[in-house]
CSV table of C-alpha atoms in Angstrom, one decimal:
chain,number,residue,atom,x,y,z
S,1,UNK,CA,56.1,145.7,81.8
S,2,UNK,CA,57.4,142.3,82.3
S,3,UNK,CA,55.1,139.8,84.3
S,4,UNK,CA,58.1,137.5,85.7
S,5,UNK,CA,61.6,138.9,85.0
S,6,UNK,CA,64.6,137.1,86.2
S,7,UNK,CA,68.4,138.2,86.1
S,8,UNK,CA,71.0,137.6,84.3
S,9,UNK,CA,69.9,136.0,81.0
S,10,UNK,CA,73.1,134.5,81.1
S,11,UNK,CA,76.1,133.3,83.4
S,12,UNK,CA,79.0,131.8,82.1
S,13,UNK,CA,81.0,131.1,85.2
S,14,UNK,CA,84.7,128.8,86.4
S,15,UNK,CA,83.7,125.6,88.5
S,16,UNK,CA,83.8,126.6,91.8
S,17,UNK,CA,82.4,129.7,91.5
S,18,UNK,CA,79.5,131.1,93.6
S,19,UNK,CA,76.4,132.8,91.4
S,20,UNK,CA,73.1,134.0,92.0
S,21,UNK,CA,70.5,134.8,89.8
S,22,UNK,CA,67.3,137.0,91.0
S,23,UNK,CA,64.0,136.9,90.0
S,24,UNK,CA,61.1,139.3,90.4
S,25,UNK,CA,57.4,138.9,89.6
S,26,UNK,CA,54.8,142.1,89.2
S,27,UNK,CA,51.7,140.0,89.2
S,28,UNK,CA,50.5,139.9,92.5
S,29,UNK,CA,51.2,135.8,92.8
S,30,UNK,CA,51.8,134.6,96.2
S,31,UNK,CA,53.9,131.6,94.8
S,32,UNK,CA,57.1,131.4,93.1
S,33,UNK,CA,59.5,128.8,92.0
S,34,UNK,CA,62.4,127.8,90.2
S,35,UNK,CA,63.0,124.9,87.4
S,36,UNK,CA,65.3,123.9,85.6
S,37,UNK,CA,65.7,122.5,82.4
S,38,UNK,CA,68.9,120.9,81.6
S,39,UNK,CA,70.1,119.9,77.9
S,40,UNK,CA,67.5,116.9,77.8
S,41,UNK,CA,64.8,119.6,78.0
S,42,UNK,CA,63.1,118.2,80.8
S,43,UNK,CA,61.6,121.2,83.2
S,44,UNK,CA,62.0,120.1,86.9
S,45,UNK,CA,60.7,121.5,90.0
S,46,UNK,CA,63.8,122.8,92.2
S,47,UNK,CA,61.5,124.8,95.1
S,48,UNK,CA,58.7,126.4,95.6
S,49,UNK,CA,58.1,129.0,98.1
S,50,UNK,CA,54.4,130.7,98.8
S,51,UNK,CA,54.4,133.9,101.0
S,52,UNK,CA,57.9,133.8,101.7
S,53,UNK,CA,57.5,130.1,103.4
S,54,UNK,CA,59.2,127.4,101.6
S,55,UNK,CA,56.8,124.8,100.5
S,56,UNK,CA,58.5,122.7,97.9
S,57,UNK,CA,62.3,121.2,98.2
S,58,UNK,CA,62.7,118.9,96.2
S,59,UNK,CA,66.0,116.4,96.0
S,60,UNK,CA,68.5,119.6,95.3
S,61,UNK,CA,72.3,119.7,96.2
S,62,UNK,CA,72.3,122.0,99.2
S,63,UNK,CA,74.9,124.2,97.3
S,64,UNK,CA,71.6,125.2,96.1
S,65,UNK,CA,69.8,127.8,98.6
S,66,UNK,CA,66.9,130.3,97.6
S,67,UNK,CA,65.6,133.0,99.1
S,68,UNK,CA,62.6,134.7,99.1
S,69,UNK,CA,63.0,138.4,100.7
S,70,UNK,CA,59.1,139.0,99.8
S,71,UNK,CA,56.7,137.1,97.9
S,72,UNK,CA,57.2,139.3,94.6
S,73,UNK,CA,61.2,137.9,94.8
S,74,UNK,CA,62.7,134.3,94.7
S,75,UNK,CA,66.2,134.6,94.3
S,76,UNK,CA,68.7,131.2,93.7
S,77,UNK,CA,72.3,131.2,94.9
S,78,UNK,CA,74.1,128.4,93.9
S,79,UNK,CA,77.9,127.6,95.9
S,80,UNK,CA,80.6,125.7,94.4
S,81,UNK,CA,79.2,125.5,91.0
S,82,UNK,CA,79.8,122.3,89.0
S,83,UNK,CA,80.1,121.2,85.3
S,84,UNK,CA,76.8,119.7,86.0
S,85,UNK,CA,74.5,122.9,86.9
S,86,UNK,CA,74.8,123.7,83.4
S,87,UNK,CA,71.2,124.2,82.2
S,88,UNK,CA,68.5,127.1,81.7
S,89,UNK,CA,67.0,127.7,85.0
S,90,UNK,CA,63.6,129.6,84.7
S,91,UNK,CA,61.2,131.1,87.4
S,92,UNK,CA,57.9,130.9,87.6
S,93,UNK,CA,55.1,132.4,89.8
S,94,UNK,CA,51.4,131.6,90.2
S,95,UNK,CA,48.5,132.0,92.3
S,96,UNK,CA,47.9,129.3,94.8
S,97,UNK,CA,48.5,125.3,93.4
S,98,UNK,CA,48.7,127.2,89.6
S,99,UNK,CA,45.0,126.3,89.1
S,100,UNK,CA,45.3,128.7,86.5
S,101,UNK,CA,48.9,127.6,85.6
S,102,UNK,CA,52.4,129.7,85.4
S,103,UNK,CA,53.9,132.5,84.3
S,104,UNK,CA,57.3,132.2,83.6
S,105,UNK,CA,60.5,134.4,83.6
S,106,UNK,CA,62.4,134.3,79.9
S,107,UNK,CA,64.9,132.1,81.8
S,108,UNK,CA,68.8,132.0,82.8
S,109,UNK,CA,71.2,130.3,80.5
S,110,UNK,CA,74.0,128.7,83.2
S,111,UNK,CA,77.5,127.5,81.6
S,112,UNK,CA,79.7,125.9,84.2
S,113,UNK,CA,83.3,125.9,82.3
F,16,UNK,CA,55.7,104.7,84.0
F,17,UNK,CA,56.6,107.4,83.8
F,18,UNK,CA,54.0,110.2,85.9
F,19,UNK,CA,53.5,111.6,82.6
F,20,UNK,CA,54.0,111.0,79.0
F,21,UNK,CA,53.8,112.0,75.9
F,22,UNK,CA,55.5,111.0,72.6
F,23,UNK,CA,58.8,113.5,71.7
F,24,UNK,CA,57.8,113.4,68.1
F,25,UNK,CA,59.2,115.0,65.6
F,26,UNK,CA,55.6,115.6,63.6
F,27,UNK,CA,56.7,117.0,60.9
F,28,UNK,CA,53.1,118.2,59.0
F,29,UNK,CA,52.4,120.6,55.8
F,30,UNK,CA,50.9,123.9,56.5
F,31,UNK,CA,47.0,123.4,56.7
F,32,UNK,CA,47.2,119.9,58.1
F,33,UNK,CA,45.4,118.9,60.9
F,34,UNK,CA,47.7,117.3,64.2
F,35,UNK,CA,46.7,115.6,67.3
F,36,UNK,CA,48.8,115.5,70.5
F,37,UNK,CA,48.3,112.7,73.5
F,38,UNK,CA,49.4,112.9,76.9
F,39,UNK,CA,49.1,110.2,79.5
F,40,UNK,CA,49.6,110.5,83.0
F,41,UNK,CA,49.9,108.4,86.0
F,42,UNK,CA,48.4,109.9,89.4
F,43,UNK,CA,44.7,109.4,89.2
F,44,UNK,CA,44.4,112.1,92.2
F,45,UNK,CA,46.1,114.4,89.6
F,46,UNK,CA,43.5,118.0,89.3
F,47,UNK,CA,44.4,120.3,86.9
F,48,UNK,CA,45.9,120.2,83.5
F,49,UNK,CA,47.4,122.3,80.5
F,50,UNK,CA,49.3,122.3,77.3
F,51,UNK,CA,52.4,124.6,77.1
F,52,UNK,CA,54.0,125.8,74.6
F,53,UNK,CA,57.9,126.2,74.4
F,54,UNK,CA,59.7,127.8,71.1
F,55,UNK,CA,63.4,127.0,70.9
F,56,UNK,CA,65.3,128.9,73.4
F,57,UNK,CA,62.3,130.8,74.9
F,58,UNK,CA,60.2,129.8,78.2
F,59,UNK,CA,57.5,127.6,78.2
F,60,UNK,CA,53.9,129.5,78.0
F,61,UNK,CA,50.4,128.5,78.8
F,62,UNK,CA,48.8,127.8,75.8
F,63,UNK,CA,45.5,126.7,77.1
F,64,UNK,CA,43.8,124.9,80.5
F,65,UNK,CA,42.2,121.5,80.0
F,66,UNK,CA,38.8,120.5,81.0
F,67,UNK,CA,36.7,117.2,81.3
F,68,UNK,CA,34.2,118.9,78.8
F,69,UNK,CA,37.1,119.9,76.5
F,70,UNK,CA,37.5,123.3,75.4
F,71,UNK,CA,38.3,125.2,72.4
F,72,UNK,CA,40.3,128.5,71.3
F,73,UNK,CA,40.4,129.1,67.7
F,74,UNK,CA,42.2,125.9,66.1
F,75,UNK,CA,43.2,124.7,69.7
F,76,UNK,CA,41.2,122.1,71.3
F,77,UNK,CA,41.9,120.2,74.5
F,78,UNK,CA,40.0,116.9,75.6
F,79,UNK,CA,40.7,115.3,79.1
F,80,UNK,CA,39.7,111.4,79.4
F,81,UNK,CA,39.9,111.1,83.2
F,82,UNK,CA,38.9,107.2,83.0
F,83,UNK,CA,41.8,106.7,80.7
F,84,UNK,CA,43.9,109.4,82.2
F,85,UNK,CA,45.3,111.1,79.1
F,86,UNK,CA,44.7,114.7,77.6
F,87,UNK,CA,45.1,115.5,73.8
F,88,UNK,CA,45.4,118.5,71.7
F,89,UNK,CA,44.3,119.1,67.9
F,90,UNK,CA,45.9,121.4,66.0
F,91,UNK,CA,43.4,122.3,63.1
F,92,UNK,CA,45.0,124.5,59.8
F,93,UNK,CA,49.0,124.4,61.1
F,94,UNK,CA,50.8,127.6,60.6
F,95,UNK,CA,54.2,127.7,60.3
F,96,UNK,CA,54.6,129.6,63.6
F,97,UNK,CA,52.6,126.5,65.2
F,98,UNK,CA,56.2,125.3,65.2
F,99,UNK,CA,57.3,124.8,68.8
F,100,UNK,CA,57.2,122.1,71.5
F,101,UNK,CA,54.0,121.3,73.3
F,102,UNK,CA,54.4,120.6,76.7
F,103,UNK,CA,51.5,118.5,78.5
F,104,UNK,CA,51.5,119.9,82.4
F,105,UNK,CA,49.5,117.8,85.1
F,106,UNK,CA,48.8,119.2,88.5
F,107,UNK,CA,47.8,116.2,90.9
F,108,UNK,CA,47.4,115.9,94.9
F,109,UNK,CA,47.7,112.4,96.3
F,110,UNK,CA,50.1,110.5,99.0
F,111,UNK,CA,53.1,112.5,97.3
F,112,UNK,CA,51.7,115.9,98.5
F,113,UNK,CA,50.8,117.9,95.5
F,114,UNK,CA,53.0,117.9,92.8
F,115,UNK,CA,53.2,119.3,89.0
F,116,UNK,CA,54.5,117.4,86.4
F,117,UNK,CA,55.7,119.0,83.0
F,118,UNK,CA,56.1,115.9,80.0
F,119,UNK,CA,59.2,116.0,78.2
F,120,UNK,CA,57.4,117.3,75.2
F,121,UNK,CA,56.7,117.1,71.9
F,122,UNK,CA,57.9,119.1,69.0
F,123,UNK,CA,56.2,119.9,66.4
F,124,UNK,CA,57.7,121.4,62.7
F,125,UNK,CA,55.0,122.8,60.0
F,126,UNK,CA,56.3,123.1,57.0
F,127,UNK,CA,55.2,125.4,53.7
């Protein structure tokens, strides 16, 4: 049983386009997130949302919106995709500030052609 | 300065070597702290918290300097499958609102 799964393991997509990509975790976490990691490999906090309320927003286009249904989903729709959004964008979930650290989803592999 | 650091390597080390890792970071108010590990093309996962006693698991240990705000990790007897990229993590409060931090990374290659 996976802890954090996330969907699809990759996109390969036009500019312009409009994608989502869902994520679900089965560990009883009340916080999820999403970060991305772009070709530079650095992992960057995008949002965070706990219980559904969104607690982190980081500086994010706002063709960026998540959504968080319940707090064991934390889906990311992205509009009018760019060249740029290229990158793996992984979920993660954790209990509270991640005293105890993250569990992360295997990751979406985004190509913006 | 960067809010945390740590140097991209490559260490490049024979199997059986012993490696070190540091970590520095910035935000004094910072609370909780971990190494990662990422293999290529995989997600990172939590190889081990740190603590200001330092704490051990099997060849792994992890040493927090609060004073000098850096963490390390010592690799004792590399296996080849040690190879990966260690990610130092930092969780901090402060004026910013709470925040975690990943480092960029370093990668490590063993090597028979």
């Amino acid at each position: 049983d996976t802890a954090v799964s996330q969907t699809p393991k990759y996109l390969v997509t036009q500019m312009g386009n409009d994608k989502s990509i869902k994520c679900e975790q089965n560990l009883g976490h009340d916080t999820m997130y999403w970060y991305k990691q772009d070709s530079k490999k650095f992992l960057k906090i995008m949002f965070s949302y706990n219980n559904k309320e969104l607690i982190i927003n980081e500086t994010v286009p706002n063709r960026f919106s998540p959504k968080s249904p319940d707090k064991a989903h934390l889906n990311l729709h992205i509009n009018s995709l760019e060249l740029g959004d290229s990158a793996v964008y992984f979920c993660a979930s954790s209990q509270g500030q991640a005293s105890y650290g993250y569990t992360f989803g295997s990751g979406t592999r985004l190509t913006v052609v | 300065r960067k809010e945390v650091e740590q140097d991209p390597g490559p260490f490049n080390v024979p199997e059986g070597a012993t490696v070190a890792f540091n970590c520095t970071y910035s935000n004094s108010a910072s609370q909780s702290f971990f190494w990662y590990r990422q293999d290529c093309r995989k997600e990172p996962k939590l190889l081990m918290s740190v603590y200001s006693s330092g704490n051990e698991d099997g060849r792994f240990t992890a040493q927090l300097n609060r004073a000098s705000q850096y963490i390390s990790l010592l690799i004792r007897d590399s296996k080849l499958s040690d190879s990966a990229t260690y990610l130092c993590v930092v969780n901090g409060g402060g004026t910013g609102g709470f925040k975690t931090i990943f480092g960029a990374g370093t990668r490590l290659f063993v090597k028979a």
